[in-house]
């Protein structure tokens, strides 16, 4: 009789249920699959702790930020969200985040030393780290080595004048091949200003105080846009729209012989290209320009509208994403 009672108790016991943490992100394509794999690894390692991260793609960085704003107005939203680097101040101003620094202060085992100091400082406000820098990148020039050799070009362009000249040489209107392309995204305007040593906004790009003025019409900005417009007009630049994928696909298909895009695409571009690919720094207006590219990418945030216990679980996920294991997996596959 005792045995029977024990069996009944075992059969009717409630099933184990993990706390599901909603994670909104903007990684599509191959990077989306890679992110899913890292999340799966975390879930497998933390099943006994009763936590499961559920990723959800919410569109581009801009679309994701707008969706988050809407959800916060309704006092809803995810536990964790991935936000582009320039959304840092917006997130802090929202009052909707649980600063990562507060969790780290109570955890001596957080792998802070794994975060490179310049990257950590880029995401700090007032010396406080609010989010976890995750995918860090900058723009570079990709070029088709085979096309360069056919055109007699020995090295990549280093100046705006060379970029414009090379693009004309590499273009072929009869076969609809253009010299260069990049996404019509503000990030590239910002970066082509940065390599000239010019900020995008005043107050030292908002580092010395809240920015009050955009510097779009600086000499450096006007010179870059004027060059860009000339290349569009003469057909040596391929205008493929605002999305990131079309520019990359244009390059991989051989319809553009040069591409300016993120370092995060190196692995994918080299793997998929049917021609030899090399990379180089993006060109500057003059060789003597002392500027450099700005850190780009995204960071992971914990939102504070959820119960404290769930925020602590979300922190465990961010801690894992900062680990050597997760960072190595992301780095070597991007």
XYZ file of N, CA and C in Angstrom, residues 47-234:
564
model
N 19.391 25.137 -17.041
C 18.083 24.495 -16.917
C 17.757 24.177 -15.459
N 18.760 23.725 -14.715
C 18.530 23.365 -13.314
C 18.200 24.575 -12.447
N 18.624 25.753 -12.895
C 18.355 26.983 -12.144
C 16.955 27.517 -12.414
N 16.244 26.887 -13.352
C 14.865 27.287 -13.622
C 14.735 28.556 -14.427
N 15.683 28.789 -15.355
C 15.610 29.989 -16.182
C 15.764 29.607 -17.646
N 14.977 30.236 -18.489
C 15.040 30.012 -19.934
C 14.892 31.346 -20.654
N 15.864 31.686 -21.475
C 15.814 32.915 -22.265
C 15.136 32.603 -23.596
N 14.151 33.432 -23.955
C 13.402 33.233 -25.195
C 13.683 34.418 -26.129
N 14.524 34.221 -27.152
C 14.855 35.331 -28.051
C 13.716 35.639 -29.017
N 13.580 36.919 -29.354
C 12.589 37.329 -30.353
C 13.183 38.436 -31.216
N 13.225 38.212 -32.518
C 13.699 39.227 -33.452
C 12.631 40.306 -33.606
N 13.018 41.572 -33.433
C 12.043 42.674 -33.469
C 12.361 43.690 -34.569
N 13.104 43.257 -35.580
C 13.398 44.161 -36.690
C 14.730 44.871 -36.517
N 14.922 45.928 -37.276
C 16.164 46.689 -37.231
C 16.347 47.351 -35.868
N 17.528 47.908 -35.647
C 17.771 48.630 -34.392
C 16.709 49.705 -34.174
N 16.413 50.454 -35.225
C 15.439 51.547 -35.106
C 14.048 51.003 -34.798
N 13.667 49.935 -35.505
C 12.348 49.336 -35.274
C 12.261 48.739 -33.871
N 13.344 48.122 -33.430
C 13.354 47.539 -32.088
C 13.210 48.586 -31.002
N 13.907 49.723 -31.172
C 13.829 50.787 -30.178
C 12.427 51.387 -30.139
N 11.823 51.567 -31.303
C 10.461 52.105 -31.349
C 9.454 51.142 -30.732
N 9.645 49.840 -30.981
C 8.744 48.846 -30.387
C 8.890 48.846 -28.868
N 10.120 49.010 -28.394
C 10.349 49.046 -26.949
C 9.663 50.262 -26.334
N 9.793 51.411 -26.980
C 9.141 52.627 -26.466
C 7.641 52.407 -26.324
N 7.033 51.801 -27.334
C 5.589 51.556 -27.309
C 5.223 50.605 -26.175
N 6.017 49.563 -25.993
C 5.719 48.581 -24.939
C 5.863 49.195 -23.555
N 6.844 50.080 -23.389
C 7.048 50.697 -22.073
C 5.898 51.636 -21.712
N 5.310 52.277 -22.711
C 4.142 53.129 -22.454
C 2.989 52.304 -21.894
N 2.924 51.053 -22.317
C 1.873 50.151 -21.829
C 2.324 49.370 -20.602
N 3.508 49.762 -20.070
C 4.088 49.093 -18.897
C 4.284 47.597 -19.146
N 4.692 47.290 -20.368
C 4.992 45.917 -20.751
C 6.376 45.892 -21.386
N 6.713 44.781 -21.992
C 8.001 44.703 -22.672
C 8.813 43.513 -22.220
N 9.998 43.354 -22.770
C 10.835 42.198 -22.464
C 11.592 42.352 -21.152
N 12.292 41.300 -20.774
C 13.201 41.361 -19.634
C 14.549 41.930 -20.048
N 14.970 41.565 -21.270
C 16.278 41.955 -21.792
C 16.076 42.482 -23.204
N 16.820 43.524 -23.556
C 16.695 44.074 -24.903
C 18.067 44.457 -25.433
N 18.245 44.245 -26.721
C 19.483 44.630 -27.408
C 19.241 45.975 -28.092
N 20.106 46.958 -27.809
C 19.923 48.307 -28.337
C 21.220 48.775 -28.989
N 21.102 49.461 -30.113
C 22.264 50.000 -30.811
C 23.031 50.980 -29.929
N 24.306 51.140 -30.234
C 25.184 51.951 -29.372
C 24.661 53.375 -29.167
N 24.113 53.992 -30.215
C 23.673 55.382 -30.072
C 22.346 55.509 -29.326
N 21.783 54.385 -28.902
C 20.567 54.431 -28.091
C 20.855 54.468 -26.599
N 22.141 54.537 -26.222
C 22.523 54.471 -24.817
C 21.881 55.573 -23.979
N 22.022 56.814 -24.415
C 21.473 57.926 -23.629
C 19.953 57.861 -23.571
N 19.326 57.455 -24.667
C 17.865 57.325 -24.698
C 17.405 56.309 -23.654
N 18.120 55.194 -23.568
C 17.743 54.157 -22.610
C 17.907 54.645 -21.170
N 19.004 55.319 -20.875
C 19.223 55.826 -19.524
C 18.152 56.861 -19.179
N 17.844 57.747 -20.114
C 16.842 58.791 -19.879
C 15.450 58.205 -19.645
N 15.201 57.017 -20.196
C 13.864 56.426 -20.089
C 13.503 56.056 -18.652
N 14.513 55.821 -17.819
C 14.240 55.404 -16.442
C 13.712 53.979 -16.348
N 13.767 53.257 -17.471
C 13.170 51.922 -17.526
C 14.189 50.804 -17.376
N 15.436 51.156 -17.052
C 16.492 50.142 -17.028
C 17.022 49.909 -15.612
N 17.483 48.692 -15.412
C 18.184 48.345 -14.175
C 19.667 48.360 -14.516
N 20.435 49.339 -14.028
C 21.844 49.468 -14.423
C 22.651 48.210 -14.144
N 23.426 47.783 -15.131
C 24.256 46.595 -14.970
C 25.240 46.775 -13.811
N 25.741 47.995 -13.638
C 26.718 48.267 -12.577
C 26.181 47.893 -11.198
N 24.879 48.032 -10.982
C 24.292 47.706 -9.681
C 24.386 46.206 -9.389
N 24.229 45.392 -10.416
C 24.345 43.941 -10.244
C 25.813 43.538 -10.062
N 26.677 44.174 -10.851
C 28.107 43.855 -10.782
C 28.668 44.170 -9.397
N 28.172 45.251 -8.784
C 28.667 45.662 -7.462
C 28.470 44.573 -6.418
N 27.491 43.705 -6.644
C 27.206 42.634 -5.682
C 27.752 41.284 -6.142
N 28.570 41.298 -7.196
C 29.063 40.043 -7.768
C 30.544 40.175 -8.134
N 31.409 39.690 -7.259
C 32.854 39.795 -7.499
C 33.321 38.913 -8.646
N 32.469 37.986 -9.090
C 32.854 37.058 -10.142
C 32.500 37.541 -11.549
N 31.886 38.717 -11.651
C 31.558 39.203 -12.996
C 32.852 39.432 -13.775
N 32.949 38.957 -15.020
C 34.208 39.032 -15.782
C 34.478 40.418 -16.386
N 34.550 41.430 -15.538
C 34.757 42.789 -16.028
C 36.041 42.920 -16.842
N 37.067 42.172 -16.460
C 38.358 42.285 -17.153
C 38.278 41.784 -18.587
N 37.223 41.048 -18.920
C 37.070 40.566 -20.289
C 36.562 41.656 -21.222
N 36.071 42.761 -20.673
C 35.563 43.862 -21.500
C 36.687 44.870 -21.708
N 37.105 45.070 -22.937
C 38.183 46.013 -23.221
C 37.818 47.397 -22.698
N 38.780 48.066 -22.075
C 38.518 49.354 -21.424
C 37.913 50.405 -22.360
N 38.438 50.589 -23.590
C 37.839 51.609 -24.469
C 36.376 51.313 -24.795
N 36.039 50.026 -24.914
C 34.653 49.650 -25.208
C 33.776 49.872 -23.985
N 34.282 49.487 -22.819
C 33.519 49.718 -21.585
C 33.251 51.202 -21.402
N 34.264 52.033 -21.575
C 34.097 53.481 -21.372
C 33.117 54.082 -22.376
N 33.089 53.519 -23.577
C 32.177 54.037 -24.605
C 30.724 53.910 -24.164
N 30.430 52.861 -23.387
C 29.045 52.614 -22.950
C 28.755 53.134 -21.545
N 29.741 53.756 -20.922
C 29.517 54.322 -19.590
C 28.961 55.739 -19.682
N 28.148 56.092 -18.729
C 27.679 57.473 -18.583
C 27.968 57.883 -17.151
N 28.766 58.947 -16.999
C 29.166 59.369 -15.670
C 29.971 58.301 -14.952
N 30.718 57.501 -15.716
C 31.535 56.442 -15.132
C 30.765 55.204 -14.738
N 29.472 55.142 -15.057
C 28.645 54.004 -14.664
C 28.248 53.192 -15.890
N 28.431 51.876 -15.805
C 28.094 50.971 -16.904
C 26.648 50.521 -16.748
N 25.813 50.966 -17.686
C 24.390 50.660 -17.598
C 24.005 49.382 -18.344
N 24.772 49.023 -19.356
C 24.430 47.868 -20.180
C 25.694 47.090 -20.504
N 25.510 45.893 -21.048
C 26.651 45.046 -21.389
C 27.019 45.221 -22.858
N 28.208 45.770 -23.155
C 28.652 45.812 -24.550
C 28.730 44.382 -25.075
N 28.048 44.126 -26.177
C 28.055 42.745 -26.671
C 28.721 42.637 -28.044
N 28.037 43.094 -29.081
C 28.597 42.997 -30.434
C 29.217 44.339 -30.798
N 30.525 44.389 -30.835
C 31.236 45.636 -31.103
C 31.880 45.583 -32.487
N 31.723 46.645 -33.253
C 32.223 46.631 -34.630
C 32.588 48.037 -35.082
N 33.190 48.103 -36.255
C 33.427 49.395 -36.911
C 33.401 49.153 -38.415
N 33.262 50.199 -39.222
C 33.172 49.995 -40.667
C 34.549 49.798 -41.300
N 34.598 48.939 -42.305
C 35.813 48.741 -43.093
C 35.435 48.630 -44.563
N 36.446 48.710 -45.405
C 36.256 48.559 -46.848
C 36.567 47.118 -47.243
N 35.634 46.470 -47.911
C 35.855 45.151 -48.508
C 36.082 45.376 -50.006
N 37.031 44.650 -50.587
C 37.197 44.810 -52.040
C 37.472 43.479 -52.728
N 37.003 43.412 -53.980
C 37.120 42.238 -54.830
C 38.514 42.225 -55.449
N 39.398 41.368 -54.960
C 40.793 41.329 -55.414
C 40.883 40.977 -56.895
N 40.046 40.070 -57.349
C 40.074 39.670 -58.759
C 39.727 40.845 -59.667
N 38.708 41.608 -59.281
C 38.316 42.772 -60.071
C 39.419 43.831 -60.056
N 40.079 43.988 -58.913
C 41.199 44.932 -58.819
C 42.310 44.538 -59.795
N 42.627 43.275 -59.829
C 43.710 42.826 -60.713
C 43.361 43.045 -62.180
N 42.114 42.765 -62.532
C 41.698 42.983 -63.928
C 41.785 44.452 -64.309
N 41.554 45.337 -63.307
C 41.584 46.779 -63.570
C 42.978 47.370 -63.410
N 43.930 46.544 -62.971
C 45.304 47.022 -62.790
C 45.523 47.826 -61.526
N 44.632 47.656 -60.541
C 44.769 48.388 -59.278
C 45.576 47.548 -58.288
N 46.548 48.187 -57.657
C 47.496 47.472 -56.801
C 47.137 47.472 -55.320
N 46.377 48.456 -54.872
C 46.067 48.588 -53.438
C 44.711 49.258 -53.271
N 44.107 49.185 -52.095
C 42.807 49.826 -51.867
C 42.941 51.341 -51.784
N 41.848 52.081 -51.996
C 41.901 53.545 -51.905
C 42.110 54.014 -50.477
N 42.894 55.071 -50.312
C 43.181 55.610 -48.984
C 42.537 56.977 -48.768
N 42.147 57.644 -49.841
C 41.557 58.983 -49.743
C 40.230 59.024 -50.482
N 39.457 60.077 -50.221
C 38.200 60.258 -50.946
C 38.442 60.344 -52.448
N 39.494 61.070 -52.833
C 39.800 61.219 -54.263
C 40.093 59.865 -54.898
N 40.825 59.016 -54.193
C 41.124 57.688 -54.725
C 39.872 56.816 -54.746
N 39.030 56.933 -53.733
C 37.785 56.159 -53.717
C 36.929 56.518 -54.932
N 36.831 57.808 -55.215
C 36.042 58.263 -56.353
C 36.662 57.797 -57.671
N 37.981 57.907 -57.778
C 38.688 57.494 -58.990
C 38.585 55.988 -59.209
N 38.839 55.199 -58.155
C 38.767 53.745 -58.258
C 37.355 53.304 -58.652
N 36.359 53.950 -58.075
C 34.974 53.562 -58.342
C 34.630 53.735 -59.814
N 35.146 54.786 -60.428
C 34.918 54.990 -61.868
C 35.625 53.916 -62.689
N 36.865 53.617 -62.321
C 37.643 52.613 -63.049
C 36.982 51.239 -62.969
N 36.435 50.911 -61.826
C 35.867 49.588 -61.588
C 34.430 49.447 -62.082
N 33.804 50.546 -62.448
C 32.414 50.513 -62.915
C 32.342 50.107 -64.378
N 31.264 49.441 -64.726
C 31.012 49.040 -66.116
C 29.514 49.134 -66.365
N 29.095 50.214 -66.997
C 27.667 50.444 -67.205
C 27.034 49.372 -68.079
N 27.801 48.826 -69.038
C 27.239 47.822 -69.937
C 26.845 46.545 -69.199
N 27.591 46.193 -68.153
C 27.260 45.008 -67.360
C 26.624 45.370 -66.024
N 26.309 46.642 -65.838
C 25.644 47.154 -64.645
C 26.444 46.868 -63.371
N 27.754 47.032 -63.461
C 28.639 46.870 -62.312
C 29.065 48.244 -61.829
N 28.937 48.469 -60.527
C 29.353 49.745 -59.940
C 30.626 49.550 -59.131
N 31.312 50.649 -58.880
C 32.564 50.577 -58.139
C 32.391 50.278 -56.670
N 31.385 50.897 -56.033
C 31.269 50.774 -54.572
C 29.820 50.907 -54.135
N 29.528 50.382 -52.968
C 28.217 50.549 -52.350
C 28.353 50.482 -50.840
N 27.392 51.042 -50.158
C 27.227 50.862 -48.705
C 25.778 51.178 -48.366
N 25.275 50.710 -47.246
C 23.876 50.982 -46.885
C 23.645 52.485 -46.671
N 22.468 52.940 -47.019
C 22.127 54.353 -46.790
C 21.726 54.526 -45.327
N 22.712 54.445 -44.483
C 22.485 54.489 -43.039
C 23.328 55.612 -42.448
N 22.772 56.272 -41.437
C 23.457 57.418 -40.829
C 24.805 57.046 -40.238
N 24.973 55.766 -39.876
C 26.230 55.310 -39.271
C 27.414 55.609 -40.180
N 27.246 55.481 -41.468
C 28.358 55.676 -42.396
C 28.703 57.157 -42.543
N 27.689 58.018 -42.520
C 27.958 59.459 -42.518
C 28.755 59.824 -41.269
N 28.345 59.296 -40.131
C 29.050 59.546 -38.869
C 30.496 59.070 -38.947
N 30.692 57.883 -39.507
C 32.036 57.299 -39.546
C 32.948 58.016 -40.541
N 32.415 58.450 -41.672
C 33.241 59.179 -42.632
C 33.578 60.583 -42.121
N 32.769 61.102 -41.201
C 33.156 62.329 -40.489
C 34.265 62.013 -39.485
N 34.116 60.905 -38.775
C 35.061 60.556 -37.711
C 36.476 60.346 -38.249
N 36.607 59.707 -39.410
C 37.957 59.470 -39.940
C 38.622 60.766 -40.396
N 37.821 61.827 -40.506
C 38.390 63.144 -40.798
C 38.665 63.922 -39.515
N 38.375 63.275 -38.367
C 38.596 63.931 -37.083
C 37.483 64.876 -36.698
N 36.298 64.680 -37.257
C 35.178 65.585 -37.001
C 34.041 64.860 -36.280
N 33.500 65.425 -35.195
C 32.367 64.804 -34.502
C 31.060 65.016 -35.262
N 30.068 64.221 -34.933
C 28.750 64.328 -35.563
C 27.910 65.420 -34.911
N 28.078 65.587 -33.586
C 27.354 66.610 -32.830
C 28.333 67.368 -31.939
N 27.879 68.462 -31.374
C 28.779 69.276 -30.548
C 28.989 68.647 -29.175
N 29.660 69.372 -28.299
C 30.016 68.879 -26.961
C 30.846 67.597 -27.063
N 31.789 67.604 -28.056
C 32.677 66.464 -28.242
C 31.870 65.178 -28.393
N 30.925 65.235 -29.339
C 30.016 64.100 -29.589
C 29.205 63.740 -28.345
N 28.898 64.748 -27.532
C 28.081 64.519 -26.345
C 28.842 63.977 -25.160
N 30.175 63.919 -25.243
C 30.961 63.375 -24.135
C 31.249 64.407 -23.049
N 31.282 65.680 -23.431
C 31.559 66.730 -22.449
C 30.281 67.318 -21.860
N 29.150 66.990 -22.460
C 27.865 67.504 -22.010
C 26.809 67.085 -23.008
N 25.550 67.359 -22.705
C 24.488 66.987 -23.623
C 24.618 67.785 -24.914
N 24.605 67.084 -26.048
C 24.727 67.733 -27.351
C 23.509 68.599 -27.632
N 23.751 69.752 -28.235
C 22.662 70.682 -28.560
C 22.604 71.025 -30.037
N 23.611 70.580 -30.799
C 23.656 70.966 -32.213
C 24.309 69.867 -33.040
N 23.709 69.548 -34.174
C 24.297 68.579 -35.104
C 25.212 69.319 -36.076
N 26.339 68.681 -36.411
C 27.363 69.329 -37.233
C 27.363 68.789 -38.659
N 26.171 68.527 -39.177
C 26.049 67.933 -40.507
C 26.648 68.806 -41.607
N 26.547 70.117 -41.446
C 26.979 71.014 -42.526
C 28.400 71.522 -42.341
N 29.183 70.802 -41.565
C 30.596 71.156 -41.458
C 31.261 70.948 -42.819
N 32.422 71.552 -43.015
C 33.149 71.380 -44.275
C 33.366 69.902 -44.577
N 33.726 69.152 -43.550
C 33.988 67.721 -43.736
C 32.736 66.963 -44.164
N 31.597 67.327 -43.562
C 30.343 66.679 -43.918
C 29.923 67.000 -45.341
N 30.036 68.264 -45.715
C 29.657 68.696 -47.060
C 30.544 68.038 -48.110
N 31.847 67.966 -47.853
C 32.776 67.355 -48.808
C 32.455 65.879 -49.022
N 32.128 65.179 -47.953
C 31.810 63.763 -48.100
C 30.534 63.568 -48.893
N 29.486 64.311 -48.550
C 28.200 64.150 -49.252
C 28.322 64.571 -50.713
N 29.121 65.604 -50.974
C 29.317 66.041 -52.364
C 29.974 64.933 -53.188
N 30.991 64.278 -52.611
C 31.636 63.160 -53.308
C 30.646 62.022 -53.526
N 29.884 61.715 -52.505
C 28.887 60.652 -52.569
C 27.872 60.946 -53.683
N 27.395 62.180 -53.725
C 26.410 62.570 -54.739
C 26.987 62.455 -56.152
N 28.246 62.817 -56.309
C 28.871 62.703 -57.639
C 28.933 61.241 -58.079
N 29.258 60.350 -57.155
C 29.355 58.932 -57.508
C 27.982 58.336 -57.832
N 26.955 58.795 -57.141
C 25.601 58.344 -57.465
C 25.233 58.815 -58.872
N 25.546 60.084 -59.153
C 25.186 60.669 -60.450
C 25.915 60.021 -61.613
N 27.197 59.697 -61.437
C 27.936 59.099 -62.560
C 27.811 57.575 -62.608
